[in-house]
XYZ file of C-alpha atoms in Angstrom:
718
model
C 0.602 -30.536 -12.171
C 1.235 -27.198 -10.453
C -1.159 -24.595 -11.813
C 1.638 -22.072 -11.676
C 3.951 -24.188 -13.813
C 3.222 -21.956 -16.787
C 6.755 -20.984 -17.528
C 6.475 -22.669 -20.930
C 3.996 -19.996 -21.930
C 6.416 -17.149 -21.289
C 5.817 -14.562 -24.023
C 5.591 -16.354 -27.375
C 7.597 -19.480 -27.994
C 9.856 -17.818 -30.513
C 10.742 -14.798 -28.342
C 14.359 -15.162 -27.261
C 15.393 -13.760 -23.900
C 19.170 -13.678 -23.582
C 20.707 -12.978 -20.202
C 23.507 -10.483 -20.723
C 24.426 -9.710 -17.138
C 23.646 -11.471 -13.885
C 22.689 -10.400 -10.392
C 23.913 -7.124 -9.115
C 23.465 -8.265 -8.153
C 30.801 11.901 19.796
C 31.867 13.438 22.604
C 33.615 16.768 22.263
C 35.418 19.000 24.702
C 33.943 22.126 23.131
C 30.661 22.731 21.410
C 30.359 24.931 18.348
C 27.613 27.532 18.125
C 24.524 25.727 16.843
C 23.664 26.801 13.306
C 20.587 25.105 11.841
C 20.536 24.427 8.132
C 18.209 26.660 6.127
C 15.875 23.892 4.910
C 16.179 21.538 7.877
C 13.111 21.339 10.102
C 14.117 18.475 12.382
C 17.821 18.342 13.180
C 19.383 15.793 15.516
C 23.108 16.269 15.998
C 25.527 16.361 18.887
C 25.498 20.170 18.913
C 21.838 20.928 18.116
C 18.404 19.384 18.594
C 15.833 21.267 16.546
C 12.168 20.258 16.305
C 8.949 21.685 14.922
C 6.179 22.651 17.343
C 2.570 23.529 16.483
C 0.685 25.925 18.779
C -3.050 26.607 18.399
C -5.738 28.529 20.279
C -8.910 27.065 21.744
C -10.564 27.162 18.293
C -7.730 25.243 16.631
C -6.253 28.274 14.836
C -2.484 28.654 14.596
C -0.980 31.170 17.053
C 1.561 33.229 15.129
C 2.931 35.696 17.697
C 4.416 33.429 20.363
C 7.574 34.753 22.070
C 10.605 32.610 23.013
C 9.968 33.111 26.730
C 6.455 31.667 26.355
C 7.669 28.192 25.468
C 9.565 25.532 27.423
C 11.132 22.319 26.182
C 12.176 19.327 28.291
C 14.330 16.348 27.390
C 13.809 13.332 29.627
C 12.184 15.610 32.204
C 15.065 18.101 32.267
C 14.389 21.663 31.114
C 16.584 22.797 28.216
C 17.847 26.253 27.316
C 16.343 27.358 24.006
C 19.034 28.592 21.604
C 17.012 28.791 18.370
C 13.454 30.040 17.926
C 11.569 31.014 14.759
C 8.105 30.862 13.190
C 7.487 29.364 9.748
C 4.243 30.253 7.925
C 2.957 28.354 4.916
C -0.077 28.586 2.654
C -3.372 30.421 2.515
C -6.050 29.793 5.139
C -8.939 27.590 4.108
C -11.356 30.523 3.824
C -9.168 32.158 1.145
C -8.861 28.881 -0.774
C -12.635 28.465 -0.756
C -13.063 31.995 -2.131
C -10.591 31.239 -4.938
C -12.461 28.051 -5.796
C -15.821 29.856 -5.763
C -14.541 32.434 -8.247
C -13.942 29.656 -10.760
C -17.427 28.123 -10.506
C -19.132 28.273 -13.891
C -15.935 29.124 -15.726
C -14.090 26.695 -17.958
C -10.507 26.446 -16.806
C -8.058 25.738 -19.608
C -5.202 23.724 -18.108
C -1.661 24.345 -19.183
C -0.444 21.803 -21.722
C 2.946 21.763 -20.050
C 2.640 22.890 -16.416
C 5.624 24.627 -14.946
C 8.001 22.144 -13.361
C 8.211 22.665 -9.592
C 11.465 23.937 -8.154
C 12.768 23.770 -4.611
C 12.200 27.497 -4.114
C 8.624 27.398 -5.430
C 7.419 24.619 -3.100
C 5.943 25.674 0.234
C 4.330 22.412 1.251
C 4.972 18.774 0.397
C 1.942 16.556 0.979
C 1.717 12.799 0.535
C -1.886 11.562 0.477
C -1.684 7.858 1.280
C -4.700 5.603 0.800
C -4.267 2.505 2.954
C -6.133 0.111 0.662
C -4.767 -2.819 2.686
C -7.141 -1.880 5.518
C -10.087 -0.184 3.810
C -13.503 -1.502 2.842
C -15.088 -0.682 -0.498
C -17.298 1.923 1.196
C -14.279 3.650 2.773
C -12.479 3.694 -0.577
C -15.523 5.246 -2.291
C -15.864 7.963 0.368
C -12.136 8.688 0.183
C -12.116 8.940 -3.604
C -15.001 11.438 -3.605
C -13.395 13.527 -0.855
C -10.035 13.617 -2.639
C -11.583 14.961 -5.838
C -13.219 17.797 -3.950
C -10.094 18.450 -1.931
C -7.892 18.747 -5.014
C -10.422 21.066 -6.683
C -10.936 23.416 -3.742
C -7.873 23.233 -1.516
C -4.685 22.556 -3.485
C -2.921 25.799 -4.400
C 0.251 27.050 -6.052
C 3.310 25.957 -4.106
C 1.775 22.628 -3.025
C 3.695 19.537 -4.110
C 1.301 16.603 -3.795
C 1.369 12.857 -4.398
C -1.453 10.326 -4.089
C -0.195 6.877 -3.094
C -1.563 3.466 -2.105
C -0.086 1.073 0.445
C -1.087 -2.115 -1.377
C 0.650 -1.324 -4.660
C -0.937 -0.312 -7.940
C -0.288 0.239 -11.621
C 2.880 2.244 -12.170
C 4.295 2.007 -8.627
C 4.074 5.178 -6.562
C 2.317 8.188 -8.054
C 4.752 11.017 -8.537
C 4.711 14.297 -6.637
C 3.257 16.987 -8.815
C 1.732 20.449 -8.914
C -0.529 19.452 -11.819
C -4.117 18.799 -10.742
C -4.798 16.764 -13.879
C -2.260 14.173 -12.736
C -3.817 14.112 -9.263
C -7.291 13.552 -10.717
C -5.940 10.664 -12.777
C -4.320 9.176 -9.659
C -7.636 9.431 -7.785
C -9.449 7.610 -10.589
C -6.986 4.717 -10.226
C -7.767 4.221 -6.531
C -9.648 0.936 -6.268
C -10.880 -1.302 -3.512
C -8.233 -3.918 -2.754
C -9.976 -7.294 -2.375
C -6.753 -8.812 -1.027
C -6.738 -6.469 1.992
C -8.515 -6.930 5.324
C -11.119 -4.193 4.883
C -14.543 -5.679 5.480
C -17.071 -5.198 2.693
C -20.710 -5.906 3.481
C -21.327 -6.489 -0.231
C -18.903 -9.410 -0.425
C -19.996 -12.871 0.571
C -19.093 -13.631 4.227
C -16.306 -16.158 4.410
C -15.556 -16.215 8.148
C -17.285 -17.231 11.343
C -19.623 -14.723 12.896
C -17.957 -11.860 14.751
C -18.975 -13.113 18.191
C -17.044 -16.339 17.726
C -14.115 -14.809 15.862
C -13.419 -11.969 18.252
C -14.764 -13.186 21.588
C -13.804 -16.783 22.328
C -16.017 -18.376 24.902
C -19.298 -16.713 23.838
C -22.223 -18.634 22.390
C -20.871 -21.121 19.871
C -17.241 -20.535 20.845
C -14.798 -23.343 21.597
C -11.094 -24.089 21.349
C -11.222 -23.845 17.543
C -12.757 -20.383 17.820
C -10.023 -19.333 20.223
C -7.348 -20.454 17.779
C -9.177 -18.680 14.956
C -9.273 -15.436 16.937
C -5.519 -15.637 17.489
C -4.955 -16.401 13.795
C -7.128 -13.457 12.751
C -5.201 -11.197 15.127
C -1.931 -12.347 13.570
C -3.286 -11.856 10.043
C -4.390 -8.322 10.912
C -0.917 -7.610 12.307
C 0.673 -8.865 9.073
C -1.378 -6.465 6.975
C -0.723 -3.634 9.429
C 3.002 -4.263 9.058
C 2.493 -4.173 5.291
C 0.913 -0.736 5.636
C 3.719 0.467 7.892
C 6.363 -0.923 5.530
C 4.830 1.004 2.633
C 4.732 4.148 4.766
C 8.438 3.745 5.488
C 9.086 3.881 1.731
C 6.962 7.024 1.484
C 8.748 8.739 4.369
C 12.172 7.670 3.088
C 11.362 9.247 -0.257
C 10.295 12.489 1.432
C 13.317 12.760 3.706
C 15.562 14.751 1.369
C 12.801 17.117 0.318
C 12.922 20.634 1.794
C 10.812 21.875 4.682
C 8.166 20.234 6.797
C 6.334 17.399 5.089
C 2.840 16.053 5.724
C 1.281 12.627 5.236
C -2.515 12.522 5.099
C -3.185 8.858 5.793
C -6.628 7.531 4.885
C -7.006 4.288 6.789
C -9.566 2.113 8.529
C -6.857 1.785 11.164
C -4.706 -0.961 12.588
C -4.240 -2.592 15.975
C -1.119 -1.786 17.932
C -1.329 -5.031 19.869
C -1.860 -8.666 18.941
C -3.808 -11.170 21.020
C -2.676 -14.644 21.956
C -4.833 -17.756 22.278
C -6.091 -16.592 25.659
C -7.065 -13.209 24.228
C -4.291 -11.368 26.108
C -2.892 -8.362 24.192
C 0.858 -8.124 23.631
C 3.271 -6.109 21.500
C 4.010 -7.644 18.141
C 4.875 -6.763 14.553
C 2.721 -3.642 14.337
C 4.134 -1.997 17.463
C 7.712 -2.755 16.457
C 7.271 -1.345 12.960
C 5.281 1.697 14.039
C 8.086 2.733 16.407
C 10.589 2.434 13.560
C 8.305 4.494 11.333
C 7.861 7.200 13.980
C 11.608 7.595 14.476
C 12.153 7.805 10.711
C 9.326 10.349 10.369
C 10.645 12.488 13.215
C 14.116 12.603 11.686
C 12.655 13.376 8.266
C 10.398 16.244 9.447
C 7.295 14.303 8.394
C 4.007 14.811 10.247
C 1.160 12.280 10.066
C -2.484 13.302 9.831
C -4.515 10.051 9.783
C -8.146 10.313 8.669
C -10.620 7.508 9.365
C -13.001 7.461 6.352
C -15.442 5.210 8.193
C -16.766 8.320 9.938
C -18.934 8.024 13.013
C -19.522 4.352 13.777
C -22.864 3.557 15.493
C -21.512 0.397 17.114
C -24.932 -1.237 17.039
C -26.546 -4.147 15.241
C -26.594 -3.841 11.457
C -29.058 -5.188 8.859
C -26.508 -7.807 7.745
C -26.237 -9.287 11.253
C -27.930 -12.635 11.776
C -29.039 -12.841 15.397
C -31.442 -15.753 15.028
C -30.874 -18.167 17.883
C -28.753 -15.697 19.885
C -29.704 -14.733 23.408
C -29.488 -11.092 24.618
C -26.104 -11.721 26.210
C -24.643 -13.026 22.942
C -26.169 -10.130 21.018
C -24.637 -7.580 23.391
C -21.313 -9.403 23.112
C -21.481 -8.982 19.327
C -22.127 -5.230 19.674
C -19.350 -4.761 22.225
C -16.898 -6.706 20.067
C -17.680 -4.428 17.120
C -17.122 -1.290 19.193
C -13.902 -2.665 20.641
C -12.583 -3.479 17.172
C -13.140 0.112 16.040
C -11.420 1.507 19.129
C -8.476 -0.845 18.736
C -8.024 0.040 15.069
C -8.119 3.774 15.802
C -5.516 3.409 18.553
C -2.790 2.659 15.998
C -3.352 5.677 13.739
C -3.901 7.965 16.729
C -0.550 6.886 18.214
C 1.185 7.537 14.884
C -0.256 11.060 14.727
C 0.516 11.989 18.317
C 4.143 10.840 18.218
C 4.895 12.797 15.004
C 3.236 16.071 16.047
C 0.045 15.702 14.013
C -3.520 14.778 14.873
C -5.962 12.032 13.925
C -9.373 12.925 12.494
C -11.775 10.285 13.815
C -15.499 9.655 14.229
C -16.565 12.442 11.889
C -18.400 12.021 8.578
C -17.027 15.264 7.100
C -13.763 13.934 5.620
C -13.053 17.230 3.837
C -13.055 19.018 7.193
C -10.235 16.784 8.399
C -8.188 17.392 5.250
C -8.663 21.162 5.506
C -7.559 21.117 9.138
C -4.429 19.199 8.166
C -3.719 21.622 5.314
C -4.073 24.605 7.624
C -1.742 22.990 10.157
C 1.394 23.718 8.148
C 2.614 26.736 10.121
C 4.907 25.925 13.032
C 7.689 27.085 15.344
C 11.237 25.814 15.099
C 12.637 25.331 18.582
C 16.267 24.334 19.129
C 18.546 23.578 22.043
C 22.040 22.213 22.685
C 21.745 18.575 23.920
C 23.435 17.266 27.053
C 26.350 14.886 26.793
C 24.201 11.923 27.868
C 21.634 12.413 25.080
C 23.547 10.050 22.796
C 24.817 6.638 23.853
C 27.441 4.473 22.210
C 24.855 1.998 20.913
C 22.531 4.692 19.565
C 19.547 2.990 21.199
C 18.576 5.390 23.999
C 15.137 6.920 23.595
C 14.922 10.579 24.592
C 11.449 11.774 25.497
C 10.483 15.342 24.605
C 7.919 17.535 26.368
C 6.935 21.041 25.313
C 4.939 23.497 27.401
C 3.408 26.787 26.235
C 2.854 29.344 28.986
C 0.197 31.396 27.180
C -3.266 30.815 28.630
C -5.620 28.840 26.409
C -2.866 27.677 24.035
C -2.599 24.067 22.916
C 0.649 22.508 21.742
C 1.535 19.504 19.574
C 5.057 18.200 19.109
C 7.109 15.104 18.367
C 7.237 12.634 21.225
C 10.983 12.074 21.129
C 13.902 10.562 19.262
C 16.410 7.733 19.522
C 19.806 8.904 20.731
C 21.873 8.663 17.588
C 23.085 11.639 15.617
C 22.071 12.044 11.983
C 24.924 11.121 9.695
C 26.540 13.830 7.671
C 25.965 13.616 3.958
C 28.985 12.244 2.156
C 29.187 12.910 -1.541
C 30.157 9.609 -3.110
C 32.371 9.476 -6.176
C 30.464 8.993 -9.439
C 29.793 5.304 -10.087
C 31.343 3.466 -12.965
C 29.262 3.956 -16.070
C 28.606 0.242 -16.495
C 26.981 0.066 -13.055
C 25.242 3.427 -13.092
C 21.965 1.807 -14.164
C 21.956 -0.315 -11.002
C 21.870 2.816 -8.874
C 19.146 4.307 -11.072
C 16.980 1.219 -10.727
C 17.474 1.081 -6.968
C 16.495 4.734 -6.702
C 13.395 4.016 -8.793
C 12.290 1.283 -6.378
C 12.089 3.664 -3.411
C 11.493 6.983 -5.139
C 8.099 8.612 -4.521
C 8.608 10.704 -7.665
C 7.605 9.860 -11.221
C 8.928 6.502 -12.360
C 6.463 6.036 -15.200
C 8.698 6.379 -18.242
C 7.826 2.768 -19.072
C 4.250 1.584 -18.510
C 4.190 -1.462 -16.218
C 1.618 -3.625 -14.494
C 2.672 -5.986 -11.707
C 0.690 -9.073 -10.652
C 2.181 -11.188 -7.853
C 0.743 -14.671 -7.280
C 1.102 -16.923 -4.247
C 1.511 -20.651 -4.785
C 2.971 -23.817 -3.275
C 4.016 -27.283 -4.398
C 4.506 -28.645 -0.890
C 4.502 -27.616 2.773
C 8.130 -26.486 2.510
C 7.817 -24.814 -0.886
C 6.040 -21.476 -0.574
C 6.696 -18.981 -3.330
C 5.435 -15.871 -5.084
C 5.599 -15.626 -8.868
C 5.437 -12.053 -10.150
C 4.242 -11.241 -13.658
C 5.252 -7.879 -15.068
C 3.342 -6.581 -18.081
C 5.459 -4.157 -20.142
C 4.121 -1.839 -22.838
C 6.610 -2.447 -25.668
C 5.758 0.964 -27.103
C 7.920 2.417 -24.329
C 10.945 0.268 -25.286
C 13.430 1.068 -28.049
C 13.530 -1.632 -30.758
C 16.208 -1.673 -33.453
C 16.010 -3.113 -36.967
C 18.661 -5.764 -37.553
C 20.074 -6.820 -40.934
C 18.277 -10.154 -40.831
C 14.946 -8.389 -40.378
C 14.684 -9.129 -36.674
C 13.511 -6.513 -34.159
C 15.688 -6.337 -31.047
C 15.707 -4.416 -27.788
C 17.340 -4.684 -24.393
C 16.085 -3.767 -20.943
C 17.605 -3.906 -17.470
C 15.603 -5.314 -14.557
C 15.927 -5.018 -10.791
C 13.327 -6.923 -8.742
C 13.214 -7.138 -4.945
C 11.093 -8.694 -2.252
C 10.980 -7.106 1.172
C 9.478 -8.191 4.450
C 6.533 -6.280 5.827
C 8.928 -4.095 7.811
C 10.914 -3.115 4.728
C 13.889 -5.475 5.190
C 15.311 -6.876 1.947
C 14.624 -10.598 1.476
C 15.590 -11.337 -2.146
C 16.619 -9.505 -5.282
C 17.212 -10.220 -8.966
C 19.170 -7.997 -11.309
C 19.607 -8.874 -14.978
C 19.820 -7.449 -18.468
C 17.677 -9.054 -21.151
C 17.751 -8.903 -24.942
C 14.565 -9.611 -26.913
C 14.805 -10.607 -30.575
C 11.650 -11.232 -32.660
C 10.613 -11.271 -36.331
C 8.434 -8.372 -37.595
C 5.138 -10.295 -37.459
C 5.673 -11.290 -33.842
C 6.720 -7.737 -33.040
C 3.267 -6.559 -34.162
C 1.676 -9.063 -31.788
C 3.833 -7.798 -28.945
C 2.728 -4.254 -29.714
C -0.882 -5.371 -29.321
C -0.484 -7.744 -26.351
C 2.569 -6.377 -24.561
C 5.584 -8.177 -23.163
C 5.492 -10.200 -19.941
C 8.564 -10.582 -17.747
C 8.272 -12.942 -14.799
C 10.328 -13.804 -11.747
C 9.828 -16.189 -8.866
C 10.973 -15.641 -5.289
C 10.764 -18.368 -2.654
C 8.907 -17.336 0.487
C 11.004 -18.639 3.341
C 8.128 -18.290 5.779
C 4.543 -17.122 5.980
C 3.939 -13.392 6.315
C 3.539 -10.164 4.368
C 5.891 -9.253 1.521
C 6.301 -6.187 -0.671
C 7.349 -6.972 -4.237
C 8.928 -4.191 -6.283
C 10.384 -4.155 -9.759
C 12.002 -1.487 -11.907
C 13.136 -1.735 -15.532
C 15.238 0.576 -17.678
C 15.635 1.032 -21.421
C 19.404 1.631 -21.843
C 18.898 3.403 -25.188
C 16.314 6.007 -24.158
C 17.137 5.966 -20.435
C 13.432 5.565 -19.598
C 12.618 3.837 -16.306
C 9.391 2.297 -15.014
C 8.568 0.845 -11.605
C 5.714 -1.055 -9.968
C 4.984 -2.671 -6.608
C 2.505 -4.975 -4.868
C 1.921 -6.273 -1.340
C 1.201 -10.015 -0.979
C 0.335 -12.125 2.050
C 1.840 -15.608 2.094
C -0.409 -17.801 4.289
C 0.758 -20.377 6.805
C -0.182 -23.715 5.252
C 1.129 -25.545 8.296
C -1.790 -24.252 10.353
C -4.102 -26.679 8.570
C -6.603 -24.015 7.506
C -8.319 -24.313 4.128
C -6.389 -22.013 1.798
C -6.419 -21.074 -1.879
C -3.597 -20.078 -4.173
C -3.813 -16.953 -6.313
C -5.873 -17.178 -9.486
C -4.404 -17.738 -12.950
C -6.490 -16.477 -15.884
C -6.725 -17.622 -19.502
C -8.560 -15.670 -22.211
C -10.311 -17.963 -24.744
C -13.343 -18.205 -26.986
C -16.598 -19.884 -25.933
C -15.946 -22.792 -28.320
C -12.431 -23.302 -26.969
C -13.680 -23.368 -23.381
C -16.488 -25.800 -24.146
C -14.034 -28.060 -25.986
C -11.695 -28.061 -22.989
C -14.601 -29.135 -20.754
C -15.979 -31.793 -23.097
C -12.786 -33.475 -24.256
C -10.163 -32.216 -21.836
C -8.167 -31.041 -24.837
C -5.384 -28.536 -24.326
C -6.227 -25.057 -25.571
C -3.334 -22.915 -26.707
C -3.472 -19.819 -24.512
C -1.057 -17.384 -22.924
C -1.915 -17.502 -19.183
C 1.061 -15.394 -18.143
C 0.055 -12.518 -20.411
C -3.653 -12.940 -19.635
C -3.069 -12.972 -15.871
C -0.688 -10.030 -16.025
C -2.889 -7.832 -18.224
C -6.294 -8.889 -16.780
C -8.161 -7.333 -19.699
C -10.839 -9.187 -21.689
C -13.373 -8.405 -24.432
C -17.120 -9.000 -24.358
C -18.007 -12.390 -25.822
C -14.895 -14.130 -24.523
C -14.432 -16.530 -21.580
C -12.048 -16.266 -18.648
C -10.883 -19.719 -17.587
C -9.538 -19.479 -14.069
C -7.431 -22.071 -12.264
C -6.129 -22.332 -8.717
C -4.907 -24.772 -6.098
C -6.695 -25.762 -2.897
C -4.588 -26.521 0.180
C -5.492 -28.418 3.368
C -8.812 -29.807 2.127
C -10.084 -32.757 4.207
C -11.759 -34.684 1.370
C -12.068 -33.631 -2.248
C -15.544 -35.244 -2.452
C -16.870 -32.773 0.111
C -15.684 -29.618 -1.663
C -17.975 -27.095 -3.338
C -16.873 -24.252 -5.588
C -18.808 -21.178 -6.610
C -18.030 -17.781 -8.085
C -19.289 -14.240 -7.597
C -18.698 -11.124 -9.665
C -18.789 -7.567 -8.329
C -18.712 -4.127 -9.879
C -18.351 -0.955 -7.822
C -18.876 -3.010 -4.675
C -22.210 -4.420 -5.882
C -22.878 -8.109 -6.446
C -23.883 -8.645 -10.088
C -23.407 -12.430 -10.292
C -24.056 -14.873 -7.460
C -23.114 -18.284 -8.812
C -24.529 -21.560 -7.583
C -22.290 -24.016 -5.672
C -20.899 -26.798 -7.844
C -19.130 -30.020 -6.813
C -15.357 -29.882 -6.970
C -13.793 -31.477 -10.046
C -10.199 -32.556 -9.675
C -7.741 -31.676 -12.435
C -4.773 -34.014 -12.680
C -3.544 -36.587 -10.172
C -2.073 -34.669 -7.268
C -1.838 -35.050 -3.514
C -5.154 -34.516 -1.679
C -3.600 -31.670 0.288
C -2.713 -29.882 -2.988
C -5.744 -30.073 -5.242
C -6.150 -28.227 -8.517
C -9.349 -27.024 -10.161
C -10.556 -24.648 -12.829
C -13.756 -22.995 -14.042
C -14.981 -20.375 -16.468
C -16.576 -16.927 -16.493
C -18.387 -15.910 -19.674
C -18.166 -12.195 -20.425
C -21.692 -11.443 -21.635
C -22.938 -8.383 -23.470
C -24.606 -7.132 -20.277
C -21.149 -6.542 -18.755
C -20.377 -2.951 -19.673
C -16.746 -1.838 -20.064
C -15.119 -1.174 -16.718
C -13.471 -2.778 -13.683
C -14.812 -5.962 -12.083
C -13.840 -8.359 -9.288
C -14.066 -12.148 -9.664
C -14.387 -14.031 -6.376
C -13.920 -17.807 -6.128
C -15.340 -19.409 -2.963
C -14.441 -22.957 -1.897
C -16.337 -24.697 0.901
C -15.070 -27.837 2.664
C -17.974 -29.731 4.271
C -15.885 -32.656 5.480
C -16.123 -31.595 9.135
C -19.015 -30.597 11.381
C -17.881 -26.983 11.263
C -17.335 -26.325 7.572
C -14.351 -24.328 6.371
C -14.584 -21.615 3.731
C -11.752 -20.035 1.748
C -11.892 -17.372 -0.927
C -9.687 -15.715 -3.514
C -10.148 -12.592 -5.626
C -8.836 -11.136 -8.856
C -9.598 -7.759 -10.405
C -10.052 -7.516 -14.181
C -11.190 -5.076 -16.841
C -13.824 -5.588 -19.539
C -13.176 -3.717 -22.791
C -15.130 -3.334 -26.016
């Protein structure tokens, strides 16, 4: 039996879901005088190329009095005649912001109950703070969260439109842009370590070979298997990097129509630009392809990247967690060098992203706030424009035009965008208003990519990977909906009814659409069941086949047609390659039950009536209850040689280190697709808060044992 075959538990058995609608489904003989648009920073058209240029002195301060004859711009090595030149200033310097913050120390600030809504004219700077939880360790996340709180308190000022986002998806989709610090503080509190990412956490139990074998094939202990593992790890890292870059494309796309120059402060442990093959040779792959697409989109959207590495200064030496017993000096040095090289490689990606968009990367420095302040002060710039040559644009729109900018003033430093692809920006065409019956489709599609508030309906998305065979990979997504945000009507027969419209999509790591579902549902329940839904929420689910292994971004938006409220959520999921033969685990399914019910299920094998879809979607449990978890194990050699154990973490600290237990098979299934379950008792010592459950499976059937792990985050409540 497939552990994800829980469709029969959908909602409550007497909830009726009725499908009401199905799937949505340049050449010119004369050139006009170039006239840049008022709010356009970067403009790429056949009659004007206009870019933003930042000029600083030797101390990093913005130079504000540059003259047009002190700057030169080259396209593909050819000097251009400057036709437009202006300076744009924005925001107070950091020293003034610190003084303002100091004045408020010791005083209770009464926030406005209804902050003034930002307008286009009142916004001077638009800043997206993106936390790349797909790459970050728990330590990096903790440092980032602390720095963001201080940054919002001391540095954000009137006229700043700010959003705090995560690349891996979170509750409520993308945090909206706001001028309200209370909303930003709330967004910071929701930033959590993502156990499904690739960020290493020294607190978590090691589940891979030692770094010498995994990153340097041929060193002590290395063999052909290690070489293959290194290549697989390189590919896995590239998949998550492409997931980060795909999320950033959504962020930049949402910022494109906003006025002025926009900034992205990217907190990331970095990503590699190049992948390595089985021989260890670097080559361009997914990450390089997607980063070039992102850079072109950012340059056309006037978005500047300021990556910040929260790891700070890395010593690149042996650490207390390293086990060097039995290693010779050469192997030990190889371990140290591999660690240093990994840091350098990861920083190369974010540094390239900054340089090509006119920003800078803040690396190898423990003062994260300093990097954020520098980025905030870097918002003043020059607009430099010129009339392009006739060969700038080609018929295919694929020519890359390299830009170079020189400043003739002594001691001045200049940063600028590296270039653009030779296709003109399309003119905006005002489309006729859509038919009313299909207007909601457009609204839902906008909600999926909008970086603004889409939290009218409270949602929680949980996407689970599973498989029933080597050619049947899929992801089942569970969407928890707070029914208090839906409009229910009283019917004559006493039933409570409501309708909601759904649009769900899956995209590849690069942002390309893979699948979509669009439907309208009607829910009809009696009053007593309605009260249960109010307490437990409503769970909508959808299943998308995964045509191949890789990274996918799952997004869903729903709309209440009566109130017009819309909610959206997203999550990044990696679908593993089961054909590689590596020990792999499915996602975890959770069931909330009493201690007696769990013990009865163990003793007699009796079926306990639970609601695994709701329990897995909500991931919230009370003290005194038991979480029964279930999952599938793929590519095990022999079930008799499997061991299973669990660990529980809170705030990155191990609070439960379970003992290994022999694997117990559940149901008669193929050896390559085994199913098991276990339980976690929520004792009184577990205080309310967020926890991580880790399930570790070890296969000892071969001389070199294989280890696989899976995580799930849950909340303990009183």
